[in-house]
mmCIF file of C-alpha atoms in Angstrom:
data_model
loop_
_atom_site.group_PDB
_atom_site.id
_atom_site.type_symbol
_atom_site.label_atom_id
_atom_site.label_comp_id
_atom_site.label_asym_id
_atom_site.label_seq_id
_atom_site.Cartn_x
_atom_site.Cartn_y
_atom_site.Cartn_z
ATOM 1 C CA MET A 90 -120.854 143.239 148.055
ATOM 2 C CA ALA A 91 -118.272 145.798 146.952
ATOM 3 C CA GLU A 92 -119.072 148.950 144.998
ATOM 4 C CA ILE A 93 -117.234 151.995 143.737
ATOM 5 C CA ILE A 94 -119.135 154.953 142.275
ATOM 6 C CA GLN A 95 -117.215 157.502 140.204
ATOM 7 C CA ARG A 96 -117.984 160.114 137.565
ATOM 8 C CA ASP A 97 -116.349 157.711 135.111
ATOM 9 C CA GLY A 98 -118.828 154.960 135.981
ATOM 10 C CA THR A 99 -119.958 152.499 138.643
ATOM 11 C CA TRP A 100 -118.509 149.047 139.325
ATOM 12 C CA THR A 101 -120.291 146.544 141.576
ATOM 13 C CA PHE A 102 -119.032 143.108 142.652
ATOM 14 C CA ASP A 103 -121.425 140.586 144.197
ATOM 15 C CA GLY A 104 -118.981 137.696 144.564
ATOM 16 C CA GLU A 105 -119.905 136.152 141.213
ATOM 17 C CA SER A 106 -119.602 138.942 138.650
ATOM 18 C CA VAL A 107 -118.495 142.536 138.161
ATOM 19 C CA ARG A 108 -121.258 144.811 136.881
ATOM 20 C CA ILE A 109 -119.915 147.785 134.939
ATOM 21 C CA VAL A 110 -122.119 150.811 134.267
ATOM 22 C CA PRO A 111 -120.321 153.563 132.318
ATOM 23 C CA GLY A 112 -120.747 157.190 133.287
ATOM 24 C CA ARG A 113 -122.688 159.615 131.150
ATOM 25 C CA GLY A 114 -122.076 162.970 129.597
ATOM 26 C CA LYS A 115 -118.935 164.857 128.781
ATOM 27 C CA GLY A 116 -115.700 162.962 129.216
ATOM 28 C CA ILE A 117 -117.133 159.463 128.697
ATOM 29 C CA HIS A 118 -115.735 157.848 125.570
ATOM 30 C CA PRO A 119 -118.353 157.158 122.845
ATOM 31 C CA LEU A 120 -117.251 153.518 122.603
ATOM 32 C CA ARG A 121 -118.022 152.890 126.278
ATOM 33 C CA GLU A 122 -121.333 154.732 125.987
ATOM 34 C CA GLY A 123 -122.260 152.718 122.912
ATOM 35 C CA LEU A 124 -121.358 149.404 124.533
ATOM 36 C CA GLY A 125 -123.364 150.216 127.650
ATOM 37 C CA GLU A 126 -123.626 148.086 130.779
ATOM 38 C CA ARG A 127 -121.481 144.945 131.019
ATOM 39 C CA VAL A 128 -121.701 142.034 133.430
ATOM 40 C CA VAL A 129 -118.379 140.204 133.628
ATOM 41 C CA PRO A 130 -118.589 136.744 135.236
ATOM 42 C CA LEU A 131 -115.795 135.812 137.612
ATOM 43 C CA ARG A 132 -114.700 132.949 135.328
ATOM 44 C CA ALA A 133 -113.919 135.497 132.583
ATOM 45 C CA LEU A 134 -111.393 137.370 134.752
ATOM 46 C CA ALA A 135 -107.656 136.816 134.875
ATOM 47 C CA GLY A 136 -106.972 139.552 137.437
ATOM 48 C CA ILE A 137 -107.556 143.101 138.656
ATOM 49 C CA SER A 138 -105.266 145.947 139.660
ATOM 50 C CA PHE A 139 -105.472 149.438 141.093
ATOM 51 C CA GLU A 140 -102.818 151.821 139.815
ATOM 52 C CA PRO A 141 -102.655 154.984 141.966
ATOM 53 C CA ASP A 142 -101.298 158.251 140.634
ATOM 54 C CA ARG A 143 -101.292 161.902 141.676
ATOM 55 C CA LYS A 144 -104.799 162.452 140.258
ATOM 56 C CA GLY A 145 -106.269 159.375 141.903
ATOM 57 C CA GLY A 146 -105.621 156.279 139.872
ATOM 58 C CA ARG A 147 -107.186 153.656 137.657
ATOM 59 C CA LEU A 148 -108.855 150.308 138.281
ATOM 60 C CA ARG A 149 -108.153 147.750 135.576
ATOM 61 C CA LEU A 150 -109.870 144.439 135.023
ATOM 62 C CA ARG A 151 -107.732 141.936 133.143
ATOM 63 C CA LEU A 152 -109.867 139.502 131.177
ATOM 64 C CA ARG A 153 -108.799 136.059 130.061
ATOM 65 C CA ASP A 154 -107.662 136.076 126.439
ATOM 66 C CA GLY A 155 -110.573 135.354 124.119
ATOM 67 C CA ALA A 156 -113.302 135.984 126.720
ATOM 68 C CA CYS A 157 -114.591 139.311 125.339
ATOM 69 C CA PRO A 158 -115.477 139.831 121.649
ATOM 70 C CA VAL A 159 -114.904 143.593 121.896
ATOM 71 C CA LEU A 160 -111.332 143.126 123.132
ATOM 72 C CA ARG A 161 -110.799 140.409 120.535
ATOM 73 C CA ALA A 162 -111.971 142.713 117.735
ATOM 74 C CA ALA A 163 -109.849 145.594 119.089
ATOM 75 C CA GLY A 164 -106.690 143.488 119.226
ATOM 76 C CA GLY A 165 -105.110 145.492 122.048
ATOM 77 C CA ARG A 166 -105.529 148.837 120.257
ATOM 78 C CA LEU A 167 -107.990 150.565 122.586
ATOM 79 C CA LYS A 168 -106.859 153.689 124.394
ATOM 80 C CA ASP A 169 -107.361 153.778 128.159
ATOM 81 C CA ALA A 170 -110.325 156.156 127.858
ATOM 82 C CA ALA A 171 -112.074 153.784 125.441
ATOM 83 C CA ASP A 172 -111.410 150.559 127.355
ATOM 84 C CA PRO A 173 -114.681 149.407 129.006
ATOM 85 C CA TYR A 174 -112.717 147.465 131.626
ATOM 86 C CA GLN A 175 -110.925 150.462 133.103
ATOM 87 C CA LEU A 176 -112.267 152.961 135.622
ATOM 88 C CA ALA A 177 -110.744 156.352 136.422
ATOM 89 C CA VAL A 178 -110.638 156.726 140.218
ATOM 90 C CA GLU A 179 -110.796 160.107 141.929
ATOM 91 C CA LYS A 180 -108.091 161.109 144.381
ATOM 92 C CA ASP A 181 -110.098 160.594 147.586
ATOM 93 C CA ARG A 182 -111.427 157.154 146.558
ATOM 94 C CA GLY A 183 -108.174 155.231 146.419
ATOM 95 C CA GLY A 184 -108.986 153.233 149.549
ATOM 96 C CA VAL A 185 -112.326 152.119 148.108
ATOM 97 C CA ALA A 186 -110.601 151.098 144.883
ATOM 98 C CA GLU A 187 -108.023 149.041 146.792
ATOM 99 C CA TYR A 188 -110.799 147.328 148.755
ATOM 100 C CA PHE A 189 -112.728 146.558 145.559
ATOM 101 C CA ALA A 190 -109.622 145.048 143.962
ATOM 102 C CA ASP A 191 -108.947 142.942 147.061
ATOM 103 C CA GLU A 192 -112.484 141.556 147.062
ATOM 104 C CA VAL A 193 -112.219 140.485 143.423
ATOM 105 C CA ARG A 194 -108.737 138.993 143.929
ATOM 106 C CA ASN A 195 -109.923 137.018 146.959
ATOM 107 C CA ALA A 196 -112.859 135.610 144.999
ATOM 108 C CA LEU A 197 -110.575 134.590 142.134
ATOM 109 C CA LEU A 198 -108.323 132.818 144.619
ATOM 110 C CA ILE A 199 -111.150 131.089 146.464
ATOM 111 C CA GLU A 200 -112.850 129.914 143.270
ATOM 112 C CA GLN A 201 -109.503 128.900 141.732
ATOM 113 C CA VAL A 202 -110.287 130.659 138.442
ATOM 114 C CA PRO A 203 -107.510 129.933 135.922
ATOM 115 C CA ALA A 204 -105.898 132.880 134.139
ATOM 116 C CA ASP A 205 -105.216 131.124 130.837
ATOM 117 C CA ALA A 206 -106.938 131.797 127.494
ATOM 118 C CA VAL A 207 -110.397 130.445 126.713
ATOM 119 C CA ASP A 208 -111.685 128.835 123.518
ATOM 120 C CA GLY A 209 -115.141 130.441 123.585
ATOM 121 C CA PHE A 210 -116.471 133.904 124.298
ATOM 122 C CA LEU A 211 -117.614 134.240 127.917
ATOM 123 C CA LEU A 212 -119.262 137.618 127.319
ATOM 124 C CA PRO A 213 -121.852 138.545 124.679
ATOM 125 C CA GLY A 214 -121.131 140.868 121.798
ATOM 126 C CA PRO A 215 -122.628 144.376 121.600
ATOM 127 C CA ALA A 216 -126.414 144.510 121.426
ATOM 128 C CA VAL A 217 -127.869 144.736 117.927
ATOM 129 C CA PRO A 218 -128.834 146.750 116.020
ATOM 130 C CA VAL A 219 -125.519 148.546 116.335
ATOM 131 C CA ALA A 220 -123.904 151.264 114.241
ATOM 132 C CA GLY A 221 -120.568 153.025 114.273
ATOM 133 C CA GLY A 222 -117.742 154.449 112.281
ATOM 134 C CA GLY A 223 -116.839 157.747 110.713
ATOM 135 C CA GLY A 224 -114.299 158.824 108.155
ATOM 136 C CA ASP A 225 -115.973 158.140 104.820
ATOM 137 C CA GLY A 226 -119.094 156.377 106.084
ATOM 138 C CA THR A 227 -121.029 154.465 108.714
ATOM 139 C CA ALA A 228 -121.372 150.717 109.285
ATOM 140 C CA SER A 229 -124.488 149.179 110.803
ATOM 141 C CA PHE A 230 -125.495 145.624 111.677
ATOM 142 C CA ASP A 231 -128.901 144.270 112.685
ATOM 143 C CA GLY A 232 -127.823 140.727 113.521
ATOM 144 C CA GLU A 233 -128.294 139.438 109.984
ATOM 145 C CA THR A 234 -127.202 142.109 107.507
ATOM 146 C CA VAL A 235 -124.189 144.420 107.388
ATOM 147 C CA ARG A 236 -124.786 147.803 105.731
ATOM 148 C CA LEU A 237 -122.182 150.398 104.750
ATOM 149 C CA THR A 238 -123.478 153.902 104.038
ATOM 150 C CA TRP A 239 -121.184 156.516 102.491
ATOM 151 C CA ASN A 240 -120.959 160.236 103.184
ATOM 152 C CA TRP A 241 -119.750 163.111 101.018
ATOM 153 C CA LYS A 242 -116.132 162.431 101.970
ATOM 154 C CA ALA A 243 -116.108 158.981 100.326
ATOM 155 C CA LYS A 244 -114.423 158.308 96.975
ATOM 156 C CA GLU A 245 -116.619 158.246 93.876
ATOM 157 C CA VAL A 246 -116.087 154.493 93.474
ATOM 158 C CA LYS A 247 -118.115 154.110 96.662
ATOM 159 C CA THR A 248 -120.731 156.847 96.337
ATOM 160 C CA SER A 249 -121.567 156.033 92.703
ATOM 161 C CA GLY A 250 -123.004 152.643 93.669
ATOM 162 C CA GLY A 251 -124.829 153.783 96.784
ATOM 163 C CA PRO A 252 -124.916 151.912 100.117
ATOM 164 C CA VAL A 253 -123.567 148.361 100.237
ATOM 165 C CA SER A 254 -125.421 145.572 102.055
ATOM 166 C CA PHE A 255 -124.545 141.896 102.499
ATOM 167 C CA PRO A 256 -125.638 139.079 104.837
ATOM 168 C CA VAL A 257 -123.392 138.110 107.731
ATOM 169 C CA SER A 258 -123.383 134.561 106.342
ATOM 170 C CA GLU A 259 -121.081 135.819 103.558
ATOM 171 C CA VAL A 260 -118.530 137.269 106.001
ATOM 172 C CA THR A 261 -115.445 135.188 106.747
ATOM 173 C CA GLY A 262 -113.432 137.810 108.623
ATOM 174 C CA VAL A 263 -113.644 141.293 110.082
ATOM 175 C CA HIS A 264 -110.712 143.608 110.824
ATOM 176 C CA TRP A 265 -110.638 146.872 112.764
ATOM 177 C CA VAL A 266 -107.605 149.156 113.005
ATOM 178 C CA PRO A 267 -107.815 152.696 114.461
ATOM 179 C CA ALA A 268 -106.056 155.640 112.868
ATOM 180 C CA ILE A 269 -102.560 156.030 114.309
ATOM 181 C CA GLY A 270 -100.631 159.233 113.692
ATOM 182 C CA LEU A 271 -100.809 160.048 109.987
ATOM 183 C CA GLU A 272 -101.925 156.522 109.088
ATOM 184 C CA ASN A 273 -105.638 156.038 108.484
ATOM 185 C CA GLY A 274 -107.457 153.170 110.135
ATOM 186 C CA HIS A 275 -110.213 150.985 108.730
ATOM 187 C CA LEU A 276 -113.087 148.626 109.367
ATOM 188 C CA ARG A 277 -112.831 145.868 106.762
ATOM 189 C CA PHE A 278 -115.187 142.974 106.075
ATOM 190 C CA VAL A 279 -113.731 139.939 104.327
ATOM 191 C CA ARG A 280 -116.112 137.932 102.164
ATOM 192 C CA GLY A 281 -115.509 134.521 100.634
ATOM 193 C CA SER A 282 -111.979 133.177 100.734
ATOM 194 C CA GLY A 283 -110.447 136.643 101.099
ATOM 195 C CA ALA A 284 -107.748 135.585 98.641
ATOM 196 C CA ALA A 285 -108.216 138.603 96.341
ATOM 197 C CA PRO A 286 -105.653 141.431 96.621
ATOM 198 C CA VAL A 287 -106.575 143.812 99.427
ATOM 199 C CA GLN A 288 -107.417 147.310 98.172
ATOM 200 C CA ALA A 289 -106.818 150.453 100.170
ATOM 201 C CA ALA A 290 -109.813 151.006 102.434
ATOM 202 C CA GLU A 291 -110.733 154.269 100.719
ATOM 203 C CA TYR A 292 -111.428 152.329 97.484
ATOM 204 C CA ASP A 293 -112.758 149.095 98.992
ATOM 205 C CA LEU A 294 -116.558 148.753 98.834
ATOM 206 C CA TYR A 295 -116.489 146.511 101.897
ATOM 207 C CA SER A 296 -114.407 148.815 104.116
ATOM 208 C CA LEU A 297 -114.713 152.069 105.996
ATOM 209 C CA ASP A 298 -111.733 154.406 105.815
ATOM 210 C CA LEU A 299 -111.224 155.798 109.342
ATOM 211 C CA TRP A 300 -109.293 159.041 109.649
ATOM 212 C CA GLY A 301 -109.114 159.380 113.432
ATOM 213 C CA LEU A 302 -110.542 162.900 113.493
ATOM 214 C CA SER A 303 -113.231 161.967 116.043
ATOM 215 C CA LYS A 304 -113.498 159.658 119.048
ATOM 216 C CA LYS A 305 -116.722 158.345 117.516
ATOM 217 C CA GLU A 306 -114.715 156.517 114.882
ATOM 218 C CA TYR A 307 -113.809 154.050 117.632
ATOM 219 C CA THR A 308 -117.444 152.902 117.681
ATOM 220 C CA ALA A 309 -116.690 150.966 114.481
ATOM 221 C CA VAL A 310 -115.109 148.302 116.700
ATOM 222 C CA LEU A 311 -118.549 147.642 118.221
ATOM 223 C CA VAL A 312 -119.845 146.666 114.783
ATOM 224 C CA ALA A 313 -116.786 144.475 114.267
ATOM 225 C CA ALA A 314 -117.383 142.701 117.596
ATOM 226 C CA ALA A 315 -121.105 142.183 116.933
ATOM 227 C CA VAL A 316 -120.290 140.556 113.577
ATOM 228 C CA LEU A 317 -117.392 138.558 115.008
ATOM 229 C CA VAL A 318 -119.539 136.619 117.482
ATOM 230 C CA ARG A 319 -121.838 135.558 114.648
ATOM 231 C CA LEU A 320 -119.172 134.145 112.346
ATOM 232 C CA PRO A 321 -119.306 130.354 111.909
ATOM 233 C CA GLY A 322 -116.991 128.747 114.461
ATOM 234 C CA ALA A 323 -116.245 132.082 116.173
ATOM 235 C CA ALA A 324 -114.335 131.248 119.317
ATOM 236 C CA GLY A 325 -112.564 134.367 120.500
ATOM 237 C CA ARG A 326 -109.176 132.705 120.081
ATOM 238 C CA PRO A 327 -106.211 135.076 119.960
ATOM 239 C CA ALA A 328 -104.586 135.613 116.578
ATOM 240 C CA GLY A 329 -101.724 133.253 115.879
ATOM 241 C CA PRO A 330 -101.760 129.516 115.139
ATOM 242 C CA GLY A 331 -105.366 128.764 114.297
ATOM 243 C CA GLY A 332 -106.385 132.452 114.230
ATOM 244 C CA ALA A 333 -106.152 134.593 111.094
ATOM 245 C CA LYS A 334 -104.345 137.893 110.863
ATOM 246 C CA GLU A 335 -104.605 140.588 108.254
ATOM 247 C CA PRO A 336 -101.360 142.102 106.955
ATOM 248 C CA GLY A 337 -100.374 144.836 109.342
ATOM 249 C CA GLY A 338 -101.479 142.954 112.442
ATOM 250 C CA ALA A 339 -105.283 143.369 112.399
ATOM 251 C CA LEU A 340 -107.103 140.562 114.054
ATOM 252 C CA GLY A 341 -108.795 138.320 111.579
ATOM 253 C CA GLY A 342 -111.806 136.108 111.197
ATOM 254 C CA ALA A 343 -113.153 133.163 113.092
ATOM 255 C CA ALA A 344 -111.101 130.320 114.435
ATOM 256 C CA PRO A 345 -111.412 127.046 112.508
ATOM 257 C CA ALA A 346 -114.691 125.246 113.003
ATOM 258 C CA GLY A 347 -114.584 122.469 115.548
ATOM 259 C CA VAL A 348 -112.092 124.071 117.929
ATOM 260 C CA ALA A 349 -114.487 126.340 119.801
ATOM 261 C CA ALA A 350 -116.463 125.593 122.906
ATOM 262 C CA PRO A 351 -119.986 127.074 122.649
ATOM 263 C CA ALA A 352 -120.106 130.709 123.704
ATOM 264 C CA GLY A 353 -120.819 130.982 127.401
ATOM 265 C CA THR A 354 -119.423 127.531 128.193
ATOM 266 C CA ALA A 355 -116.940 127.547 131.029
ATOM 267 C CA PRO A 356 -113.543 126.007 130.313
ATOM 268 C CA THR A 357 -112.388 123.130 132.434
ATOM 269 C CA PRO A 358 -110.666 124.672 135.485
ATOM 270 C CA ALA A 359 -107.020 123.917 135.999
ATOM 271 C CA ALA A 360 -106.302 121.540 138.837
ATOM 272 C CA PRO A 361 -105.244 123.439 141.979
ATOM 273 C CA ALA A 362 -101.673 123.083 143.124
ATOM 274 C CA PRO A 363 -101.186 120.532 145.890
ATOM 275 C CA ALA A 364 -101.198 121.943 149.393
ATOM 276 C CA SER A 365 -98.000 122.009 151.360
ATOM 277 C CA PRO A 366 -97.532 119.256 153.996
ATOM 278 C CA GLY A 367 -99.672 119.842 157.076
ATOM 279 C CA ASP A 368 -102.007 122.336 155.392
ATOM 280 C CA ASP A 369 -105.578 121.451 154.513
ATOM 281 C CA HIS A 370 -106.299 123.426 151.348
ATOM 282 C CA ASP A 371 -110.099 123.296 151.746
ATOM 283 C CA VAL A 372 -109.887 124.513 155.326
ATOM 284 C CA LEU A 373 -107.810 127.526 154.258
ATOM 285 C CA LEU A 374 -110.253 128.431 151.512
ATOM 286 C CA ARG A 375 -113.174 128.186 153.915
ATOM 287 C CA ARG A 376 -111.250 130.405 156.316
ATOM 288 C CA LEU A 377 -110.878 133.059 153.618
ATOM 289 C CA ARG A 378 -114.625 132.967 152.987
ATOM 290 C CA GLU A 379 -115.323 133.332 156.705
ATOM 291 C CA LEU A 380 -112.937 136.285 156.995
ATOM 292 C CA GLY A 381 -114.638 138.008 154.071
ATOM 293 C CA GLU A 382 -118.053 137.545 155.699
ATOM 294 C CA LEU A 383 -116.818 138.866 159.047
ATOM 295 C CA HIS A 384 -115.295 141.894 157.330
ATOM 296 C CA ARG A 385 -118.454 142.676 155.343
ATOM 297 C CA SER A 386 -120.589 142.380 158.493
ATOM 298 C CA GLY A 387 -118.307 144.795 160.389
ATOM 299 C CA VAL A 388 -116.951 142.303 162.929
ATOM 300 C CA LEU A 389 -113.418 142.771 161.580
ATOM 301 C CA THR A 390 -111.890 146.174 160.885
ATOM 302 C CA ASP A 391 -110.000 146.815 157.652
ATOM 303 C CA ASP A 392 -106.638 146.360 159.404
ATOM 304 C CA GLU A 393 -107.736 143.188 161.182
ATOM 305 C CA PHE A 394 -109.116 141.724 157.976
ATOM 306 C CA THR A 395 -105.928 142.534 156.032
ATOM 307 C CA ALA A 396 -103.681 140.988 158.678
ATOM 308 C CA ALA A 397 -105.801 137.833 158.987
ATOM 309 C CA LYS A 398 -106.078 137.435 155.223
ATOM 310 C CA GLN A 399 -102.326 137.741 154.731
ATOM 311 C CA ALA A 400 -101.734 135.116 157.413
ATOM 312 C CA VAL A 401 -104.022 132.662 155.613
ATOM 313 C CA LEU A 402 -102.604 133.439 152.177
ATOM 314 C CA LYS A 403 -99.077 132.603 153.364
ATOM 315 C CA HIS A 404 -100.192 129.012 153.799
ATOM 316 C CA LEU A 405 -101.806 128.724 150.340
#
């Protein structure tokens, strides 16, 4: 068991999954608060790193592409403070952070978890009902129906018709882009073929226009992720061949039906590389497990464990 407790949140690793509990109160990004606790199975991880700096540092989990619907919906546009898989580490806790990262890396090595992309989500979407947004309105989703409610800042073309509701079965794509500089962002829902000309979000009845004046506008990506996992054939595949993109780079709708493994299904692990002559691969992996147990029980000191682990890893 490895654990690191910080004002920014608490991460716990039990050998099979990383449990992430965000901090509370001032300084915690609304997106992370809204998403809440996450349990990341080992098979969803591609790696982990600790990046020290003069203030302490930052732990970063790197997930396999396509494993998390929130990251898929965000398309790489989350700021560090909003990323649920990053933890700000205080200056005097760097050693604990390094130990935590080592424990996760060792488990990934022992279990031979591949780092390539997956065809199905390995984590659930945000809990429903969920709501988020800002700018000219709020989006909400109860698992079946999407509802867009306008505020006084919305254009008359939106407010004159009142709130807009539609079933998720009509949605073929969802796109989230945060405001960047002077450019507004948006949360856009595509219905039907999506072949009609795309209107500016401020005039589109199926879009929120996001101005970037508040961190809470980032919570719109939670709605996007919750809808994304319920699209027919949703697989969490990265945009590109077989994955749609909206003009401007926003991640698009579901991957084509028939290509996705069911959500939560583990991909077939890659075959381990052959061991070098004279080395028994299974014996080395068992040795790593034994070293970890001896270290956790206090038989080995930190320095002894590090030296022994490095000696074993040289043979892998």
